Every structure is written in structure tokens, then in C-alpha cells.
Coordinates of C-alpha atoms and ligand atoms in Angstrom, one line a residue:
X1 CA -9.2 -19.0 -24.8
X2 CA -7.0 -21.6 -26.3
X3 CA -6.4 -24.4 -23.8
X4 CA -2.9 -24.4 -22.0
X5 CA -0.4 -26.5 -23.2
X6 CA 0.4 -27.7 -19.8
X7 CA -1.7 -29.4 -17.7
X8 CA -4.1 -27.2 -15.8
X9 CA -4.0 -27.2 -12.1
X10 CA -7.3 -26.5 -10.2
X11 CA -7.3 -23.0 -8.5
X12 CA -5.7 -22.3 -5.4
X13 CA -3.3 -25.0 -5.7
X14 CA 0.0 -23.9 -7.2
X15 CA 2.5 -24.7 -4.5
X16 CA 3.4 -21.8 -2.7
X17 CA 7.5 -20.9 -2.6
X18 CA 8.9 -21.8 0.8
X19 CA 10.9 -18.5 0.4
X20 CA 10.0 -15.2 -0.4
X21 CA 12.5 -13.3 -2.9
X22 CA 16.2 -13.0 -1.8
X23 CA 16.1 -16.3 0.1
X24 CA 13.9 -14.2 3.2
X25 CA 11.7 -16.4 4.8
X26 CA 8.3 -15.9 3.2
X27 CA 5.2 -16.2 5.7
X28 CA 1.8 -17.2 5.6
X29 CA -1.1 -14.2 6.1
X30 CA -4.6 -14.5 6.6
X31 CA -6.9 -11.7 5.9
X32 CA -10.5 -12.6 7.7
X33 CA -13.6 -9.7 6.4
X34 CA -11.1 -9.6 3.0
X35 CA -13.8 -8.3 0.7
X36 CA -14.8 -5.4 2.7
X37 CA -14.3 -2.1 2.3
X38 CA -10.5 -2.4 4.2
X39 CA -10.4 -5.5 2.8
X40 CA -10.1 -5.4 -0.5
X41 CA -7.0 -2.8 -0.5
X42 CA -5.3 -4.3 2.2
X43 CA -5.3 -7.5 0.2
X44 CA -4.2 -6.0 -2.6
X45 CA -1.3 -4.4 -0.5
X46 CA -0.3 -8.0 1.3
X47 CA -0.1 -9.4 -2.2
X48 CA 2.4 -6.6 -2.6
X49 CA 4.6 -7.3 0.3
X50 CA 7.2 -9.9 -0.7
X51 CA 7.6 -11.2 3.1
X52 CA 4.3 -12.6 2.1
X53 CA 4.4 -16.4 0.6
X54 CA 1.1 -17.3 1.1
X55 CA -1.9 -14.9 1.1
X56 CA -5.5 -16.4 2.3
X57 CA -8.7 -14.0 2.0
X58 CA -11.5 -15.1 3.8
X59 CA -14.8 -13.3 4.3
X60 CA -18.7 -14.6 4.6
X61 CA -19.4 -13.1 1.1
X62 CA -17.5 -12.3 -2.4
X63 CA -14.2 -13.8 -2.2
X64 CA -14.1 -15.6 -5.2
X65 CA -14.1 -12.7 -7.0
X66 CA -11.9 -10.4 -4.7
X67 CA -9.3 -13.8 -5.1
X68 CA -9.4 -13.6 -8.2
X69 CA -8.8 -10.5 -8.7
X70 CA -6.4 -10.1 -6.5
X71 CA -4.3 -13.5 -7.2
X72 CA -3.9 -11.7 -11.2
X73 CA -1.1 -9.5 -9.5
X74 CA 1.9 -10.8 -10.5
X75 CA 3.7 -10.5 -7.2
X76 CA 5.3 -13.9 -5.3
X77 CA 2.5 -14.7 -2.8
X78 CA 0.1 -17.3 -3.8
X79 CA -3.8 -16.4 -2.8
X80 CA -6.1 -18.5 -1.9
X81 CA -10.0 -17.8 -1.3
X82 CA -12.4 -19.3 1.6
X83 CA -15.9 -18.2 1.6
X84 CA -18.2 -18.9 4.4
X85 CA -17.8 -20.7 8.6
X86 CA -17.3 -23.9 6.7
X87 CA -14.5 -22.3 4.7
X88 CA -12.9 -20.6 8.2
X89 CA -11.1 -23.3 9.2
X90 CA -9.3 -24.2 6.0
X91 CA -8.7 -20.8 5.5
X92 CA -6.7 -20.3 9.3
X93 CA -4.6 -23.7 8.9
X94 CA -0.9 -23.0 9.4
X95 CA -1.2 -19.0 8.9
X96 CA 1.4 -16.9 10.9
X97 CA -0.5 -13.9 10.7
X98 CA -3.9 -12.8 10.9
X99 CA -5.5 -10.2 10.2
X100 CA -9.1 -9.2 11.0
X101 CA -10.9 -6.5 9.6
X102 CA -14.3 -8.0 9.7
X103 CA -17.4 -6.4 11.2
X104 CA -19.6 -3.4 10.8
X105 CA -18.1 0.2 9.8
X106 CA -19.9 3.3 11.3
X107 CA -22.3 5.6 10.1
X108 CA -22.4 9.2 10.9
X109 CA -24.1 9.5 14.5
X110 CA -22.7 6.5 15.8
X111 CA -19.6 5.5 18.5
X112 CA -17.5 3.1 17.9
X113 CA -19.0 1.6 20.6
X114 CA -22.6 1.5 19.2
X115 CA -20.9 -1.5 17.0
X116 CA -20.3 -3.5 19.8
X117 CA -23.5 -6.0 19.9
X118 CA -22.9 -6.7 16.2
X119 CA -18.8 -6.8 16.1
X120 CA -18.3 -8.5 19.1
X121 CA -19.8 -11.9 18.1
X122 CA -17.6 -12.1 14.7
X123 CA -14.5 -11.3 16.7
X124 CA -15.5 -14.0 19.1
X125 CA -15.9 -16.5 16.6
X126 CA -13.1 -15.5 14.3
X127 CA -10.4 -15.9 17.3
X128 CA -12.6 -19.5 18.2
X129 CA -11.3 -20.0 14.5
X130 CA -8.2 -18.6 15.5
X131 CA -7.4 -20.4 18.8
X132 CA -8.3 -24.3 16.8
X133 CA -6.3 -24.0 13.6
X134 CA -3.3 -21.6 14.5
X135 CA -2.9 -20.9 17.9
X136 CA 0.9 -19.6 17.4
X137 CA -0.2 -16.9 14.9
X138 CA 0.5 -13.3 15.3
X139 CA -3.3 -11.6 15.5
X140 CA -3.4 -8.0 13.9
X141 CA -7.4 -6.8 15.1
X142 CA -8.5 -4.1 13.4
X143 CA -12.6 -4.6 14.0
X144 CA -14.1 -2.0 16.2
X145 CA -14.7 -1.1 18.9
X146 CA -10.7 -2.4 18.8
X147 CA -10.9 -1.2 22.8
X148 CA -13.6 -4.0 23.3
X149 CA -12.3 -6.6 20.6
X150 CA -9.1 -7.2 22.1
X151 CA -10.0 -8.1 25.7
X152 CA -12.8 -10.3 23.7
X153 CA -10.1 -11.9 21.9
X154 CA -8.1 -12.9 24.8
X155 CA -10.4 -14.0 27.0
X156 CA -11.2 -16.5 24.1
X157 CA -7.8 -17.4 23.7
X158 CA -7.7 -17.8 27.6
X159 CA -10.7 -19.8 27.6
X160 CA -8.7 -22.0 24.8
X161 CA -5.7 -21.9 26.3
X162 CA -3.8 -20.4 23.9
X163 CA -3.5 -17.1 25.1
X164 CA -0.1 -15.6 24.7
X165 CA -0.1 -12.1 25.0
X166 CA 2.3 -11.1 23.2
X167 CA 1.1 -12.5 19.9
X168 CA -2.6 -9.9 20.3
X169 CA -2.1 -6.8 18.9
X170 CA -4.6 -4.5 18.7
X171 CA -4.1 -2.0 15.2
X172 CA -4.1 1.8 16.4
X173 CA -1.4 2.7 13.6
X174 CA -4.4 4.7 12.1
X175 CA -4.1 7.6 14.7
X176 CA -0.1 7.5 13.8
X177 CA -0.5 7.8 10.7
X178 CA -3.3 10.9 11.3
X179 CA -1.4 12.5 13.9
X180 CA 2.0 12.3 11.4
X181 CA -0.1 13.9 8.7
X182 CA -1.8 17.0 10.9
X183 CA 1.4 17.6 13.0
X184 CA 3.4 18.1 9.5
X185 CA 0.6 19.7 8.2
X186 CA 1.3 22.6 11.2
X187 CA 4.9 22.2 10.8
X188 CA 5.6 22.4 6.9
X189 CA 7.0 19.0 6.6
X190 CA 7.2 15.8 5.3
X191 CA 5.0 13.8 7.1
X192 CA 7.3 10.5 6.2
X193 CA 9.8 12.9 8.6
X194 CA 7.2 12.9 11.5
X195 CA 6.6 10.3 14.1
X196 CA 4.1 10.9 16.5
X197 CA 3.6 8.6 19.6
X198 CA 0.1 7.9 20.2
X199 CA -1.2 6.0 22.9
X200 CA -4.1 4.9 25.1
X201 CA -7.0 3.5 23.2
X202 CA -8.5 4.0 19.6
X203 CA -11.7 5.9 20.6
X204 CA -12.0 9.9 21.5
X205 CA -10.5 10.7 24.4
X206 CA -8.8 7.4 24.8
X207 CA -6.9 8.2 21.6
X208 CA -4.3 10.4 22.7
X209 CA -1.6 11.8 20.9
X210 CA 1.9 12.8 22.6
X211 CA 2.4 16.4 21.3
X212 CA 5.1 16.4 23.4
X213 CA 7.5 13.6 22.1
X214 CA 7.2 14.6 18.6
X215 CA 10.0 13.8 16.4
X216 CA 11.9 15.8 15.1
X217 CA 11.5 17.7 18.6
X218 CA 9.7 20.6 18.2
X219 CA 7.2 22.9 20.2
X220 CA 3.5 24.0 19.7
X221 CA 1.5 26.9 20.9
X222 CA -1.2 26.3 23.2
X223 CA -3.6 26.6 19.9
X224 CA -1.8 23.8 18.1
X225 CA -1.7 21.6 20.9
X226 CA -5.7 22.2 20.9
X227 CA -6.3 21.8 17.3
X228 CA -3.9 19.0 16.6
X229 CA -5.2 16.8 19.6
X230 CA -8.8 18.0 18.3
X231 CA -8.4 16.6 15.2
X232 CA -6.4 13.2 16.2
X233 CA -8.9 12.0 18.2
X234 CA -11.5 12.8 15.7
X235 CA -10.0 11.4 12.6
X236 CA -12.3 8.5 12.4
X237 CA -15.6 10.5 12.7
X238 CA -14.2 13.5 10.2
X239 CA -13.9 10.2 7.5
X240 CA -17.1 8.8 8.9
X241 CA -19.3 12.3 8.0
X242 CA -18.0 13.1 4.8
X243 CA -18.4 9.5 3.8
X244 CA -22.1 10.7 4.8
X245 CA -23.3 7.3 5.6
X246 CA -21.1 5.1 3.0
X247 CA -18.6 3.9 5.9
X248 CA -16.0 5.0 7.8
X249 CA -12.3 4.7 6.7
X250 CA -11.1 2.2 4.1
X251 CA -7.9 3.1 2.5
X252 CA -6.1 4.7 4.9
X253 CA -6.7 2.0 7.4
X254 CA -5.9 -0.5 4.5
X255 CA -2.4 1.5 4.5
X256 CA -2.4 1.9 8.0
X257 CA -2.5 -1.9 8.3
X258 CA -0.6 -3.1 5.7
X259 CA 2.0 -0.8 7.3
X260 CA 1.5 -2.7 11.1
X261 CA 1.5 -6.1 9.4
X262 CA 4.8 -5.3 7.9
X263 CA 6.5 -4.2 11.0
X264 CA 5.3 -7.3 12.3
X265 CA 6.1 -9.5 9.7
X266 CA 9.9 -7.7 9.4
X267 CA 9.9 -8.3 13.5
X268 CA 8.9 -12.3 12.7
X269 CA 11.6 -12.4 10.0
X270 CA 14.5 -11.2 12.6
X271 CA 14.9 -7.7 12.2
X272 CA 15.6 -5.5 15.0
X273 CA 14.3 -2.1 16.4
X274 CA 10.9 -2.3 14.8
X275 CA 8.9 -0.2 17.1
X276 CA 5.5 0.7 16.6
X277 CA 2.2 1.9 18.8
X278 CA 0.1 -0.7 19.8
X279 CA -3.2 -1.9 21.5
X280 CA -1.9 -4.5 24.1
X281 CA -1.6 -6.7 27.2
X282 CA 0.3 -4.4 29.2
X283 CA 1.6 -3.0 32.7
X284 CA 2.1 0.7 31.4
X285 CA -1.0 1.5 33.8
X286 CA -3.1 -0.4 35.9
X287 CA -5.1 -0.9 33.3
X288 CA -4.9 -5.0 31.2
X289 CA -4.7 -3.1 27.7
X290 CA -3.1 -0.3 27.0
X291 CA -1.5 1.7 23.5
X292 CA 1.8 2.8 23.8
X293 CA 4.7 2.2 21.7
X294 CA 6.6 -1.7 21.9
X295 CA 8.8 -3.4 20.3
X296 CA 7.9 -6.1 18.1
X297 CA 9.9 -9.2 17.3
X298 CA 10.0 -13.4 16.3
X299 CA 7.0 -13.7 18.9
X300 CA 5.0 -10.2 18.4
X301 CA 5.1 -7.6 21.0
X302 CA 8.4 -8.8 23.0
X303 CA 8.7 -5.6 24.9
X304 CA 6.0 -3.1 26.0
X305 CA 7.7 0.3 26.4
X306 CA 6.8 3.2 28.8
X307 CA 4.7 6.1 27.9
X308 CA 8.6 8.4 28.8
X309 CA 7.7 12.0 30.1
X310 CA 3.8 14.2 30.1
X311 CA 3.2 17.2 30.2
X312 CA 0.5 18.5 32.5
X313 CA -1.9 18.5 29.4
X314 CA -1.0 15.0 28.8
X315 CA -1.8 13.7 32.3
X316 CA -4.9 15.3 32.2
X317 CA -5.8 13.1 29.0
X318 CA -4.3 10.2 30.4
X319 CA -6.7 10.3 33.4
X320 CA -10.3 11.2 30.8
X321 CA -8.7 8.3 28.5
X322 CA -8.1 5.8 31.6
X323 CA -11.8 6.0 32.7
X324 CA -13.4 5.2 29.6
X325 CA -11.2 2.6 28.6
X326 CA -11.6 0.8 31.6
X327 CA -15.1 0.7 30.9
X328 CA -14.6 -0.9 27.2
X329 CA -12.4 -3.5 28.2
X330 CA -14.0 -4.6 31.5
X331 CA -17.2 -4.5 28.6
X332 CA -15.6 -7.1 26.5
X333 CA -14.8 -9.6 29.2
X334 CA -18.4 -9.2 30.7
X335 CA -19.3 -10.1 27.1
X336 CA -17.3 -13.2 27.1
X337 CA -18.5 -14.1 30.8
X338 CA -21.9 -13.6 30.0
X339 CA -21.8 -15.5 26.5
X340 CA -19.9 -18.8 29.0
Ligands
LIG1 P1 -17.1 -3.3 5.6 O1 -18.5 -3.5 6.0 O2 -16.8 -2.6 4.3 O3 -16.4 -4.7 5.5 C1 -16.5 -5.6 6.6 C2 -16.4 -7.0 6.0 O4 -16.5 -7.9 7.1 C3 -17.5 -7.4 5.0 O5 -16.9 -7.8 3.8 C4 -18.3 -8.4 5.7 O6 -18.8 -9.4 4.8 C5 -17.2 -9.0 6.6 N1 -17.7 -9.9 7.7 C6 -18.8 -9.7 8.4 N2 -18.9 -10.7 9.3 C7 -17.9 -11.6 9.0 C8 -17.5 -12.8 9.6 N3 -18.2 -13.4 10.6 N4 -16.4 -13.4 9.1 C9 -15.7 -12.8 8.1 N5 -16.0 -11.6 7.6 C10 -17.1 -11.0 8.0 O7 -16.4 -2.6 6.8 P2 -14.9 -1.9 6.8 O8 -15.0 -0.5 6.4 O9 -14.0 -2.8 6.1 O10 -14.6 -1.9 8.4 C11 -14.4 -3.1 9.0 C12 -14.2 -2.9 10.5 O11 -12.9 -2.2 10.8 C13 -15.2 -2.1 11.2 O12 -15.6 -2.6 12.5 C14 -14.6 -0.7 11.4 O13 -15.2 0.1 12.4 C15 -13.2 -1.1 11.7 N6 -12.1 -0.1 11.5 C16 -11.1 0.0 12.4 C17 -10.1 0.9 12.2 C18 -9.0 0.9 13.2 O14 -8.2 1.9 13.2 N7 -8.7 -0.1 14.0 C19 -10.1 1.8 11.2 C20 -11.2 1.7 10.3 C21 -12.2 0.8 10.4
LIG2 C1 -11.2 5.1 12.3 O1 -10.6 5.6 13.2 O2 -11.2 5.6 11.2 C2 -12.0 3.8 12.6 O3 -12.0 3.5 13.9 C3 -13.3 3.8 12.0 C4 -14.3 4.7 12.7 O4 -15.4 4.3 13.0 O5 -14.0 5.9 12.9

């Protein structure tokens, strides 16, 4: 390589643009567990997104090379690389949003749940991270079991006292994105023409789609309704067994969260009616955290909307999904109790 005729700055430090293209406002992302399997293309797709100014990947192993990699695109945000807990807090200084895909994928066999004892500490730690060097960020938590993680996370944001609740979001906009693809699928459409509300939890039962507020408005034999709520809720575990012990879903979750971390970002930037299904603090039901749509804006989810009319069908599922998420969540806070 023939030396530069300028003077050669040391990686990482090119100063990042204080606006994104076309004068927007361009915001700084973190993504923590960035060389992983969702990782890696959901870094990639952040380096795509021009609301994106600043782009930080942090993981415990490989990020030099992922940063590298990725910081060759020759898209506006600038990327920087931490690798390692003495790299974490470097890497969460002055971000805006966070993103957290770290922890352990399934394997066939295995509940979302059966990841708790592993996933739980990193999520603990990550939002301790979280809480010290950018308490006012928006968190995105994708790590599983999500209906665990997120009462984890704000009980350490409680203990902190930084808890807002409208800046935790829990990332379900995986089961959207299934139950847009199976319900068009039935219906011979274009799933970009489909939006299905799904709410609850992301777990079996608790995930549960709303056949009945489909849009476009449409109606389903009995058969459908079966199939199609079959198949929502078991999305994750039909990826997990014919990945045959290699993981559980990558790419669509990358797309699936580099479509939520949009939304939010577009909701942070001003826009309005950016509405979107969400894990969250909420008083839909007497449960803390529930998934139902809300409406995002400057400060995350400003407005937790209701779940609108069920169907017998749908009660039913509300009730099996109710019971085990009660037990997840009321799991995550005994975690944090017990771990003082
Ligand atoms: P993966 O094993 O490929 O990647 C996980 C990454 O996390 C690894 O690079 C690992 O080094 C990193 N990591 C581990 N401990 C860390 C720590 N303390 N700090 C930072 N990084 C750490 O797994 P994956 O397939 O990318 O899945 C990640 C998680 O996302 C899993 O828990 C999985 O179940 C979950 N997931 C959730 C959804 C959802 O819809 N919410 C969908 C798919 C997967
Ligand atoms: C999914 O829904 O794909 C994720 O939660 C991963 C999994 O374990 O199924």
C-alpha cells in the first residue's frame, strides 16, 4: 500500500458528522453482542440507516474484525469497535440507542426459557453498563428469554435510579414480521400490505397474534385461524430445528430489529404516528409488561395502546398467555432480588 498523502488518523477517530444526510439529526447507536450471529447483519443494516451518525459495536469477542468490516461501507455513520467489560463503558458513553442482542441462541429441544441462567447475567450487566454511561438512551432488548430480560432490565435501572419506562422496549417485531408473512401467505398478498397486531409476550402461547384485526380486514376459516396462530407462535422453534443445532434466527431478527430501531429512531427524530408492537411497562392488563401495539416518539414508547376488540378465541389465548407470562416476569425480578 502506498502511504496516504494525508496524515493518517488512528482508527475510530474520524469525527463523526453532527447531522445525518439532509440536515436530519443523525443519532448515536450502540449495538452490544455485535459479532454474533444477529449481530453481525444488524450492524451491517445500522450502518445502512442514515438516521445513524455514530455506530458503536461492542461484543466480548471479534469486533475488530466485524468493525472493520463493517466500517468499509461507505454509508454516513462512523463505527467504532469495543471489545471486552473494560471496553463496555467507552463503548455506551453518549449513545441514544442501544441495542442488545447479546446472549445464548437456542438449540433444538430447548425453551426460551432454558436460556435464562446464562442470559440473564449479560443482560444484568449490560443494562449496569447501560444505567452508568447513558442513562437517557432508548434500550431495544432483543436477548432471550425477552419475557424475563426486560423485567431484569428495569429492575436494574430501578435499582440505579434511572428507570424510565418508557425508554425499555422489549423487541417482539419478529412475530410481526412472521405473522405478516404466513397471513399473506393464506391470503395471496403482499406481505409489505399486511399488518398483523401481535401481542402478549415472545414465547408460545404468550405470543399471540390478533387474527382478528388484520389489515386489510379480512376473515379466516376456523382452519386458518388454527394454522396461522400454530405457526406464529412457533416461528422461533421451526428456525431453531431446521438450523439443527447451528442457532436459532439470525437474519430475520437482524431485519426484524433493524426495522424496530428505525421506528424508534424516526420516533426520536420527530416524526409522528410510528406505531409498532412492543414488549413494555404497561397497564393493558394487570400484568407490569405486556406486548401490544404503542406509539413511539422523542422519549420511546409515549403511549401504550389497548389491545381494541377479541374474539372469543383471542380471550382464550389471552388468559393461557397471561399465566405464563406472569411467571417469566415475576422470574426476572426474583433474579434481580436474589442477585441484591
Ligand atoms: P450468537 O451466539 O450468535 O451471538 C450472541 C453474541 O453475544 C456473541 O457474539 C457473544 O459473544 C455475545 N455475548 C455474549 N456475552 C456477551 C456479553 N456479556 N456482552 C456482549 N456480548 C456478549 O446468538 P444470536 O443468534 O445472535 O442470538 C442472540 C440472542 O438473541 C439469543 O438470546 C437469542 O435467543 C435472542 N433472539 C431473540 C429474538 C427476538 O425476537 N427477541 C430473535 C432471535 C434471537
Ligand atoms: C425467535 O423467535 O426466533 C427467537 O426468539 C429465537 C428462538 O429461540 O426462537
Amino acid at each position: 500500500l502506498s502511504p496516504s498523502p494525508r496524515p493518517q488518523m488512528e482508527e475510530g477517530v474520524r469525527p463523526a458528522p453532527c447531522r445525518a444526510k439532509g440536515g436530519a439529526p443523525g443519532f448515536k447507536v450502540a449495538v452490544l453482542g455485535a459479532a454474533g450471529g444477529i449481530g453481525q447483519p444488524l450492524s451491517l443494516l445500522m450502518k445502512l440507516n442514515p438516521l445513524v451518525s455514530v455506530l458503536h459495536l461492542y461484543d466480548v469477542v471479534n469486533t475488530p474484525g466485524v468493525t472493520a468490516d463493517v466500517s468499509h461501507m461507505d454509508t454516513t455513520a462512523v463505527v467504532r469497535g469495543f471489545l471486552g467489560p473494560n471496553q463496555l463503558e467507552a463503548a455506551l458513553t453518549g449513545m441514544d440507542l442501544v441495542i442488545i442482542p447479546a446472549g445464548l441462541p437456542r438449540k433444538p429441544g430447548m425453551t426460551r426459557d432454558d436460556l435464562f441462567n446464562k442470559n440473564a447475567g449479560i443482560v444484568r450487566s449490560l443494562c449496569e453498563g447501560v444505567a452508568k454511561c447513558c442513562p437517557n438512551a432508548i434500550v431495544n432488548l432483543i436477548s432471550n428469554p425477552v419475557n424475563s430480560t426486560v423485567p431484569i432490565a428495569a429492575e436494574v435501572f430501578k435499582k440505579a435510579g434511572t428507570y424510565d419506562p418508557k425508554r425499555l422496549l422489549g423487541v417482539t417485531t419478529l412475530d410481526v414480521a412472521r405473522a405478516n408473512t404466513f397471513v399473506a401467505e393464506v391470503l395471496g398478498i403482499d406481505p409489505k400490505d399486511v399488518n398483523v397486531p401481535v401481542v402478549g409476550g415472545h414465547a408460545g402461547v404468550t405470543i399471540l397474534p390478533l387474527l382478528s384485526q388484520v389489515h386489510p380486514p379480512c376473515s379466516f376459516t376456523p382452519d386458518e385461524i388454527s394454522y396461522l396462530t400454530k405457526r406464529i407462535q412457533n416461528g422461533g422453534t421451526e428456525v431453531v430445528e431446521a438450523k439443527a443445532g447451528a442457532g436459532s434466527a439470525t437474519l430475520s431478527m437482524a431485519f426484524a430489529a433493524a426495522k424496530f430501531g428505525d421506528a424508534c429512531l424516526r420516533a426520536m427524530r420527530g416524526d409522528a404516528g410510528v406505531v409498532e408492537c412492543s414488549y413494555v411497562a404497561s397497564a393493558v392488563t394487570e400484568l407490569p409488561f405486556f406486548a401490544t401495539k404503542v406509539r413511539l416518539g422523542r422519549a420511546g414508547a409515549e403511549e401504550v395502546l389497548p389491545l381494541g376488540p377479541l374474539n372469543d378465541f383471542e380471550r382464550a389465548g389471552l388468559e393461557m398467555a397471561k399465566k405464563e407470562l406472569m411467571e417469566s416476569i415475576q422470574k426476572g425480578i426474583d433474579f434481580m432480588n436474589k442477585s441484591g
